[in-house]
Amino acid sequence: MMRRVLVYRSDLLPPSETFIAAQAHALRRYAPVFAGLRRSVPTLALPSAASPSLARSAGERLLFQYFGRSRGLIAQVRAHAPALIHAHFALDGAEAVPLAQALGIPLVVTLHGYDVMCSDKTHRETRRGRRYLARRENLWRMAECFVCVSHAVRARALQQGFPADKLQVLPIGVRPEPCLRTLAPGDTVLFVGRLVHKKGCAILLDAMLQVQRQLPHAKLRVAGDGPERRSLESKASALGLCAEFLGMRSAAEVRLEMQQARCLAAPSITAASGDAEGLPIVLCEALGMGLPVASTWHSGIPELIEHRVHGLLAREGDAATLAQHLVELCSNDSLVQSLREAGYARIQQHFHLDRQTALLESLYDEAVAGQRRGPAASDARALTPLPPPFAPLEWDEEATLSVRSRMPSRRSLDAELPSMKMHREEPAHSTRKLPANAAEAAGKYPTPREHPQAACVRKDR
């Protein structure tokens, strides 16, 4: 009988998280079943024959969020007899610890980006963030494995104190087109993503002003929604841009937009909160469709794209260089063809969804067997299937990942949220001796400064 993996996400599943559904659908040796506290509105269709396990009332949700107790949710999940839990994002992983303990099964957590990139100060601004900080040490103890979507995420997780021997780099990947398609004519620049600060759409509008001065027929199409949409629409109007804001689009509609675009712009930047990308899946999707991309030297993006080999990269916030790159992509056919071929081959060889999911299932096997061991601190890439970035790595004090936040003491967290302390009993399948508190963890696990191999920022730019 095929083993089952319980995919946990507090909100099941926002339309922007198609990558979670796609990964679950790509599993071959494990059958996914889903659990969470509520269905998001709007929501994605879930790739599972079984109905998702959800908290049945607001009271049950609160009990589970604050105390890890929910007889109804635990009973629903137990009926599926999962072999392990896979939680997406660190905050959801902390919520899922009591569920894993109640069922006596291992927990695997994927770190996607904002969950570890945001500073502790930012997390303290929300109730959920404060609960996460109070439970973070317990999550370090109880999770069998943390799957990082990029080396940049792993470096930041190390910096925060996550145990080095449990961190594994494994991007999710996408399923590319069967063959390289013909590129659409015209000068349409496409943006796909949530309209939040770190996506850099405001920078893109500044760049498009320069692009349209050189290419009067160029136009921008923005697929996505978010809190900055109104201000971005106002800015585009004030600049007199030929830009259309499409709102939220389904996966099929985004695919159609990509087929009709000349290039994709993804000018990601680091937010004031420290929030940053992990590895934007939209870039993988674009390369897998043969769509040339203009992006930035940001977080895990250079691990996917080598400048002028797979795409064009500008410094964060550099609208002038971004504009120059977009003009090149709209007018230089020989460069575009070279980028398309190399980008498509990159996805086929290193970021194919089926390949990445097979590696994930191997991690599941090890977690269930209780045998998972991560790379030693001195060899941060020993087990990582992703090839290292293209230039020698050097920690850069000025770069995105140099954002530091002092880890709160256990005493301060216990004083802040005394009702949320979780018991720290080790599961039967774990024999690993782990740090008892944040101070010990900070001393035991090396920082990126001490081990430059773990860092993912290039200083040569």
XYZ file of N, CA and C in Angstrom, residues 246-452:
621
model
N -3.973 43.093 -14.479
C -4.930 42.031 -14.785
C -5.581 41.433 -13.548
N -5.019 41.697 -12.368
C -5.534 41.069 -11.162
C -5.070 39.621 -11.057
N -5.674 38.912 -10.106
C -5.309 37.514 -9.895
C -5.679 36.687 -11.123
N -4.762 35.811 -11.522
C -4.986 34.947 -12.669
C -4.726 33.500 -12.284
N -5.484 32.585 -12.873
C -5.284 31.163 -12.617
C -3.981 30.707 -13.253
N -3.555 29.503 -12.906
C -2.325 28.959 -13.474
C -2.428 28.852 -14.993
N -3.591 28.442 -15.489
C -3.780 28.323 -16.937
C -3.719 29.687 -17.609
N -4.298 30.699 -16.966
C -4.272 32.054 -17.535
C -2.861 32.637 -17.523
N -2.103 32.355 -16.460
C -0.717 32.825 -16.411
C 0.100 32.157 -17.514
N -0.140 30.889 -17.724
C 0.564 30.171 -18.788
C 0.291 30.810 -20.153
N -0.962 31.173 -20.390
C -1.322 31.828 -21.643
C -0.630 33.187 -21.765
N -0.570 33.934 -20.668
C 0.117 35.227 -20.686
C 1.595 35.046 -21.041
N 2.209 34.015 -20.494
C 3.620 33.752 -20.790
C 3.824 33.380 -22.260
N 2.889 32.667 -22.822
C 2.994 32.283 -24.229
C 2.885 33.490 -25.154
N 2.221 34.541 -24.689
C 1.995 35.717 -25.530
C 2.961 36.867 -25.243
N 3.857 36.700 -24.247
C 4.770 37.773 -23.861
C 6.105 37.656 -24.588
N 6.806 38.754 -24.651
C 8.162 38.772 -25.213
C 9.199 38.412 -24.137
N 8.966 38.862 -22.892
C 9.897 38.569 -21.800
C 9.177 38.719 -20.468
N 9.800 38.192 -19.424
C 9.273 38.295 -18.066
C 10.201 39.176 -17.244
N 9.625 40.080 -16.464
C 10.391 40.916 -15.542
C 10.087 40.486 -14.115
N 11.151 40.232 -13.338
C 10.997 39.853 -11.930
C 12.046 40.598 -11.106
N 11.839 41.911 -10.902
C 12.860 42.759 -10.262
C 12.799 42.734 -8.736
N 12.962 41.563 -8.147
C 12.799 41.397 -6.697
C 13.807 42.236 -5.917
N 13.377 42.715 -4.753
C 14.222 43.515 -3.864
C 13.997 43.045 -2.429
N 14.858 43.478 -1.534
C 14.725 43.154 -0.119
C 13.867 44.212 0.562
N 12.830 43.798 1.254
C 11.941 44.733 1.939
C 12.590 45.250 3.216
N 12.055 46.346 3.737
C 12.593 46.936 4.969
C 12.512 45.957 6.130
N 11.538 45.060 6.096
C 11.370 44.062 7.156
C 12.398 42.944 7.076
N 13.198 42.948 6.004
C 14.117 41.846 5.757
C 13.518 40.794 4.853
N 12.225 40.899 4.556
C 11.561 39.908 3.713
C 12.228 39.861 2.341
N 12.454 38.662 1.868
C 13.118 38.467 0.585
C 12.623 37.170 -0.032
N 12.929 36.982 -1.296
C 12.541 35.762 -1.989
C 13.374 34.579 -1.487
N 12.849 33.380 -1.719
C 13.667 32.185 -1.549
C 14.268 31.833 -2.897
N 13.420 31.360 -3.789
C 13.755 31.163 -5.203
C 12.436 31.270 -5.959
N 12.165 32.406 -6.616
C 10.848 32.624 -7.224
C 10.521 31.551 -8.249
N 9.448 30.835 -8.026
C 9.080 29.732 -8.913
C 8.665 30.259 -10.284
N 8.218 31.511 -10.358
C 7.797 32.080 -11.643
C 8.980 32.166 -12.606
N 10.191 32.346 -12.082
C 11.365 32.369 -12.948
C 11.622 30.984 -13.541
N 11.459 29.952 -12.728
C 11.597 28.585 -13.245
C 10.548 28.310 -14.315
N 9.317 28.754 -14.072
C 8.243 28.528 -15.042
C 8.540 29.224 -16.360
N 9.043 30.459 -16.277
C 9.351 31.215 -17.495
C 10.470 30.537 -18.284
N 11.557 30.165 -17.613
C 12.663 29.510 -18.301
C 12.221 28.184 -18.905
N 11.352 27.474 -18.190
C 10.852 26.196 -18.692
C 9.941 26.326 -19.896
N 9.458 27.539 -20.148
C 8.649 27.805 -21.338
C 9.447 28.516 -22.424
N 10.736 28.734 -22.178
C 11.545 29.439 -23.165
C 11.288 30.924 -23.191
N 10.810 31.493 -22.090
C 10.544 32.924 -22.020
C 11.736 33.613 -21.372
N 12.416 34.527 -22.063
C 13.578 35.190 -21.476
C 13.187 36.058 -20.286
N 14.101 36.178 -19.327
C 13.772 36.871 -18.084
C 14.795 37.959 -17.765
N 14.288 39.034 -17.155
C 15.116 40.098 -16.585
C 14.808 40.150 -15.097
N 15.816 39.914 -14.280
C 15.595 39.860 -12.840
C 16.725 40.588 -12.127
N 16.977 40.230 -10.854
C 17.941 40.968 -10.035
C 18.884 40.017 -9.305
N 20.021 40.583 -8.873
C 20.960 39.861 -7.997
C 20.329 39.842 -6.603
N 19.467 38.919 -6.356
C 18.677 38.934 -5.122
C 18.530 37.513 -4.585
N 18.881 37.330 -3.336
C 18.640 36.072 -2.622
C 19.066 34.865 -3.463
N 18.144 33.911 -3.702
C 18.504 32.695 -4.422
C 18.453 32.793 -5.937
N 18.108 33.954 -6.490
C 17.959 34.068 -7.946
C 19.251 33.759 -8.697
N 20.431 34.237 -8.240
C 21.663 33.894 -8.966
C 22.016 32.411 -8.926
N 21.370 31.631 -8.063
C 21.585 30.186 -8.058
C 20.878 29.519 -9.232
N 19.883 30.190 -9.764
C 19.136 29.700 -10.919
C 19.665 30.300 -12.216
N 19.975 31.590 -12.190
C 20.289 32.339 -13.415
C 21.707 32.879 -13.356
N 22.509 32.485 -14.316
C 23.809 33.124 -14.511
C 23.618 34.285 -15.489
N 24.118 35.448 -15.095
C 23.918 36.661 -15.889
C 24.459 36.476 -17.309
N 23.605 36.808 -18.268
C 23.895 36.720 -19.702
C 24.141 35.295 -20.190
N 23.782 34.326 -19.369
C 23.791 32.929 -19.823
C 22.364 32.396 -19.842
N 21.645 32.540 -18.722
C 20.255 32.076 -18.636
C 19.254 33.228 -18.591
N 19.737 34.433 -18.322
C 18.866 35.599 -18.207
C 19.725 36.815 -17.925
N 19.071 37.941 -17.678
C 19.776 39.190 -17.394
C 19.447 39.639 -15.970
N 20.491 40.017 -15.225
C 20.325 40.402 -13.826
C 20.831 41.817 -13.598
N 20.058 42.586 -12.846
C 20.452 43.936 -12.437
C 20.558 43.971 -10.916
N 21.217 44.990 -10.395
C 21.239 45.170 -8.945
C 19.835 45.529 -8.451
N 19.551 45.174 -7.217
C 18.244 45.500 -6.635
C 17.992 47.001 -6.710
N 16.814 47.386 -7.175
C 16.418 48.790 -7.205
C 17.001 49.604 -8.332
N 17.768 48.978 -9.230
C 18.421 49.700 -10.330
C 17.488 49.728 -11.543
N 16.621 50.732 -11.593
C 15.632 50.821 -12.665
C 16.282 51.078 -14.016
N 17.384 51.837 -14.042
C 18.028 52.167 -15.317
C 18.602 50.916 -15.984
N 19.291 50.071 -15.199
C 19.850 48.842 -15.765
C 18.736 47.872 -16.139
N 17.716 47.797 -15.319
C 16.581 46.939 -15.642
C 15.960 47.362 -16.965
N 15.796 48.661 -17.169
C 15.243 49.166 -18.427
C 16.129 48.778 -19.609
N 17.429 48.922 -19.443
C 18.360 48.540 -20.505
C 18.213 47.058 -20.848
N 18.072 46.215 -19.832
C 17.920 44.779 -20.065
C 16.605 44.465 -20.781
N 15.540 45.154 -20.411
C 14.256 44.910 -21.070
C 14.304 45.340 -22.535
N 14.973 46.439 -22.818
C 15.135 46.868 -24.210
C 15.913 45.818 -24.987
N 16.970 45.274 -24.390
C 17.742 44.219 -25.053
C 16.874 43.010 -25.357
N 16.066 42.607 -24.390
C 15.232 41.420 -24.585
C 14.151 41.652 -25.643
N 13.759 42.885 -25.828
C 12.739 43.187 -26.829
C 13.323 43.426 -28.226
N 14.641 43.594 -28.314
C 15.209 43.993 -29.606
C 16.382 43.147 -30.095
N 17.060 42.424 -29.224
C 18.246 41.662 -29.607
C 17.887 40.193 -29.777
N 17.536 39.799 -30.988
C 17.044 38.447 -31.234
C 18.105 37.377 -30.982
N 19.354 37.630 -31.341
C 20.395 36.618 -31.152
C 20.659 36.375 -29.670
N 20.709 37.440 -28.872
C 20.876 37.283 -27.424
C 19.699 36.527 -26.826
N 18.507 36.895 -27.233
C 17.302 36.264 -26.701
C 17.302 34.761 -26.990
N 17.667 34.377 -28.211
C 17.666 32.956 -28.549
C 18.686 32.183 -27.715
N 19.839 32.778 -27.492
C 20.864 32.140 -26.664
C 20.382 31.960 -25.226
N 19.768 33.003 -24.667
C 19.239 32.924 -23.302
C 18.138 31.882 -23.193
N 17.276 31.836 -24.181
C 16.159 30.893 -24.148
C 16.654 29.450 -24.141
N 17.602 29.142 -24.999
C 18.112 27.776 -25.099
C 18.825 27.354 -23.811
N 19.669 28.250 -23.272
C 20.406 27.918 -22.051
C 19.475 27.818 -20.844
N 18.494 28.731 -20.762
C 17.553 28.699 -19.645
C 16.690 27.455 -19.656
N 16.227 27.082 -20.843
C 15.402 25.874 -20.973
C 16.207 24.635 -20.573
N 17.468 24.553 -21.020
C 18.317 23.410 -20.662
C 18.583 23.381 -19.159
N 18.721 24.555 -18.547
C 18.960 24.619 -17.094
C 17.801 23.998 -16.324
N 16.587 24.321 -16.721
C 15.429 23.757 -16.039
C 15.356 22.244 -16.272
N 15.560 21.815 -17.490
C 15.505 20.391 -17.804
C 16.500 19.591 -16.968
N 17.686 20.126 -16.792
C 18.757 19.370 -16.143
C 18.727 19.449 -14.621
N 18.346 20.598 -14.066
C 18.527 20.790 -12.629
C 17.272 21.184 -11.864
N 16.207 21.586 -12.537
C 15.029 22.078 -11.821
C 13.743 21.427 -12.323
N 13.846 20.243 -12.895
C 12.647 19.556 -13.381
C 11.838 19.062 -12.185
N 10.544 19.300 -12.204
C 9.693 18.957 -11.073
C 9.765 17.475 -10.728
N 9.773 16.596 -11.721
C 9.801 15.166 -11.439
C 11.098 14.758 -10.747
N 12.206 15.314 -11.198
C 13.503 15.023 -10.574
C 13.534 15.525 -9.137
N 13.108 16.756 -8.924
C 13.157 17.343 -7.589
C 12.219 16.620 -6.627
N 11.061 16.196 -7.120
C 10.107 15.501 -6.260
C 10.600 14.110 -5.897
N 11.294 13.444 -6.811
C 11.890 12.148 -6.486
C 12.926 12.295 -5.371
N 13.718 13.379 -5.407
C 14.673 13.641 -4.332
C 13.949 13.930 -3.019
N 12.829 14.649 -3.103
C 12.039 14.913 -1.901
C 11.529 13.611 -1.298
N 11.057 12.697 -2.131
C 10.558 11.423 -1.610
C 11.673 10.616 -0.947
N 12.898 10.774 -1.415
C 14.030 10.128 -0.731
C 14.210 10.705 0.667
N 14.020 12.025 0.800
C 14.061 12.634 2.133
C 12.926 12.107 3.004
N 11.753 11.942 2.417
C 10.641 11.338 3.160
C 11.039 9.955 3.684
N 11.636 9.148 2.815
C 12.032 7.795 3.213
C 12.962 7.842 4.425
N 13.946 8.747 4.375
C 14.901 8.841 5.462
C 14.247 9.355 6.737
N 13.312 10.291 6.600
C 12.619 10.811 7.774
C 11.787 9.715 8.437
N 11.089 8.929 7.627
C 10.256 7.853 8.170
C 11.123 6.793 8.837
N 12.292 6.530 8.240
C 13.202 5.540 8.802
C 13.975 6.086 9.999
N 13.894 7.403 10.226
C 14.619 8.008 11.330
C 16.105 8.073 11.102
N 16.526 8.098 9.823
C 17.940 8.032 9.499
C 18.445 9.297 8.838
N 17.613 10.348 8.733
C 18.064 11.531 8.002
C 19.206 12.218 8.720
N 20.278 12.485 7.963
C 21.402 13.250 8.493
C 21.777 14.300 7.470
N 21.942 15.527 7.908
C 22.296 16.593 6.991
C 23.787 16.694 6.797
N 24.253 17.628 5.940
C 25.679 17.814 5.725
C 26.359 18.371 6.960
N 27.591 18.020 7.143
C 28.361 18.586 8.239
C 28.525 20.081 8.035
N 28.740 20.801 9.131
C 28.855 22.264 9.032
C 30.005 22.678 8.131
N 31.062 21.851 8.070
C 32.212 22.193 7.255
C 32.016 21.893 5.785
N 30.898 21.223 5.442
C 30.646 20.880 4.045
C 29.176 21.101 3.751
N 28.797 22.380 3.650
C 27.388 22.747 3.572
C 26.713 22.242 2.326
N 27.462 21.841 1.287
C 26.859 21.414 0.040
C 26.950 19.902 -0.174
N 27.360 19.162 0.853
C 27.662 17.754 0.653
C 26.488 16.965 0.090
N 25.260 17.287 0.537
C 24.114 16.500 0.112
C 23.172 17.277 -0.795
N 23.562 18.466 -1.236
C 22.631 19.302 -1.979
C 22.622 18.938 -3.448
N 21.462 18.555 -4.011
C 21.392 18.210 -5.419
C 21.530 19.410 -6.340
N 21.313 20.628 -5.820
C 21.450 21.831 -6.639
C 22.921 22.165 -6.812
N 23.402 22.350 -8.039
C 24.799 22.727 -8.224
C 25.064 24.088 -7.614
N 26.316 24.348 -7.163
C 26.603 25.640 -6.532
C 26.469 26.774 -7.529
N 26.314 28.013 -7.047
C 26.258 29.161 -7.945
C 27.517 29.263 -8.791
N 27.499 30.163 -9.759
C 28.483 30.127 -10.830
C 29.784 30.849 -10.502
N 29.816 31.668 -9.464
C 31.032 32.386 -9.094
C 31.397 32.022 -7.661
N 32.667 32.163 -7.271
C 33.040 31.890 -5.880
C 32.205 32.724 -4.927
N 31.819 32.130 -3.828
C 30.947 32.801 -2.870
C 31.773 33.510 -1.809
N 31.329 34.676 -1.410
C 31.989 35.417 -0.345
C 30.925 36.184 0.408
N 30.967 36.113 1.712
C 29.969 36.829 2.509
C 30.141 38.324 2.329
N 29.055 39.032 2.098
C 29.081 40.461 1.829
C 28.286 41.187 2.898
N 28.952 42.029 3.666
C 28.283 42.757 4.743
C 27.188 43.668 4.220
N 27.314 44.105 2.954
C 26.366 45.056 2.400
C 25.165 44.377 1.766
N 25.224 43.051 1.621
C 24.243 42.359 0.802
C 22.990 42.005 1.581
N 22.046 41.455 0.832
C 20.742 41.145 1.397
C 20.816 40.284 2.642
N 21.613 39.230 2.594
C 21.609 38.282 3.691
C 22.379 38.770 4.906
N 22.974 39.966 4.831
C 23.673 40.488 5.995
C 22.709 41.101 7.003
N 21.411 41.137 6.653
C 20.415 41.627 7.599
C 20.452 40.738 8.833
N 20.724 41.321 9.974
C 20.855 40.519 11.179
C 19.781 40.912 12.178
N 19.315 39.930 12.886
C 18.370 40.207 13.969
C 18.835 39.430 15.186
N 18.889 40.077 16.306
C 19.343 39.406 17.518
C 18.291 38.396 17.931
N 18.708 37.190 18.137
C 17.769 36.152 18.562
C 17.299 36.457 19.978
N 15.981 36.504 20.202
C 15.504 36.809 21.559
C 15.891 35.703 22.524
N 16.145 36.078 23.767
C 16.462 35.063 24.757
C 15.215 34.264 25.083
N 15.446 33.049 25.553
C 14.299 32.223 25.924
C 13.524 32.876 27.060
N 14.283 33.538 27.965
C 13.603 34.188 29.088
C 12.642 35.264 28.597
N 13.080 36.077 27.600
C 12.211 37.152 27.122
C 10.987 36.604 26.424
N 11.149 35.511 25.682
C 9.998 34.925 24.996
C 9.032 34.297 25.993
N 9.605 33.612 27.018
C 8.725 32.987 28.011
C 7.935 34.033 28.772
N 8.565 35.181 29.016
C 7.860 36.254 29.711
C 6.777 36.855 28.847
N 7.036 36.895 27.519
C 6.089 37.517 26.594
C 4.863 36.646 26.367
N 5.078 35.345 26.263
C 3.977 34.440 25.941
C 4.043 33.202 26.825
N 3.793 33.328 28.120
C 3.953 32.165 29.008
C 2.994 31.037 28.698
N 1.837 31.332 28.129
C 0.849 30.284 27.878
C 1.145 29.460 26.649
N 2.163 29.861 25.891
C 2.392 29.201 24.614
C 3.598 28.284 24.631
N 4.229 28.061 25.784
C 5.384 27.186 25.820
C 4.943 25.758 25.498
N 5.717 25.122 24.669
C 5.400 23.760 24.251
C 6.304 22.806 25.010
N 5.811 21.609 25.347
C 6.702 20.655 25.993
C 7.692 20.128 24.967
N 8.878 19.795 25.412
C 10.007 19.551 24.528
C 10.442 18.093 24.562
N 9.513 17.211 24.700
C 9.831 15.801 24.764
C 10.267 15.287 23.405
N 11.378 14.540 23.360
C 11.881 14.007 22.103
C 11.011 12.850 21.631
N 10.737 12.734 20.316
C 9.996 11.589 19.811
C 10.834 10.318 19.920
N 10.149 9.183 19.877
C 10.826 7.906 20.049
C 11.856 7.651 18.963
N 11.606 8.163 17.739
C 12.495 7.852 16.631
C 13.729 8.745 16.589
N 13.848 9.725 17.516
C 14.976 10.639 17.484
C 15.920 10.358 18.640
N 17.221 10.250 18.367
C 18.227 10.039 19.399
C 19.232 11.175 19.415
N 18.976 12.222 18.669
C 19.920 13.314 18.512
C 19.912 14.212 19.736
N 21.102 14.552 20.262
C 21.203 15.485 21.388
C 21.197 16.899 20.842
N 20.198 17.668 21.216
C 20.009 18.998 20.648
C 20.138 20.069 21.730
N 20.370 21.314 21.324
C 20.558 22.380 22.308
C 19.312 22.612 23.134
N 19.522 23.003 24.382
C 18.385 23.190 25.288
C 17.764 24.559 25.169
N 18.461 25.516 24.608
C 17.922 26.872 24.527
C 18.560 27.625 23.370
N 18.069 28.858 23.157
C 18.541 29.648 22.017
C 20.009 30.008 22.151
N 20.465 30.305 23.387
C 21.861 30.682 23.568
C 22.789 29.537 23.213
N 22.406 28.322 23.656
C 23.229 27.162 23.326
C 23.207 26.890 21.827
N 22.027 27.073 21.199
C 21.943 26.861 19.748
C 22.828 27.850 19.012
N 22.818 29.103 19.460
C 23.633 30.116 18.792
C 25.115 29.787 18.902
N 25.524 29.172 20.018
C 26.913 28.796 20.161
C 27.281 27.531 19.434
N 26.316 26.622 19.286
C 26.615 25.319 18.700
C 26.662 25.355 17.188
N 25.763 26.107 16.575
C 25.656 26.063 15.127
C 26.342 27.273 14.507
N 27.193 27.080 13.513
C 28.004 28.173 12.967
C 27.190 29.167 12.182
N 27.666 30.377 12.120
C 27.037 31.425 11.309
C 27.665 31.426 9.928
N 27.024 32.057 8.935
C 27.617 32.147 7.602
C 28.978 32.835 7.607
N 29.211 33.767 8.552
C 30.520 34.416 8.611
C 31.602 33.387 8.918
N 31.285 32.420 9.822
C 32.265 31.411 10.193
C 32.444 30.361 9.108
N 31.407 30.142 8.338
C 31.460 29.149 7.273
C 30.978 29.774 5.978
N 31.843 30.447 5.235
C 31.420 31.157 4.000
C 30.772 30.237 3.000
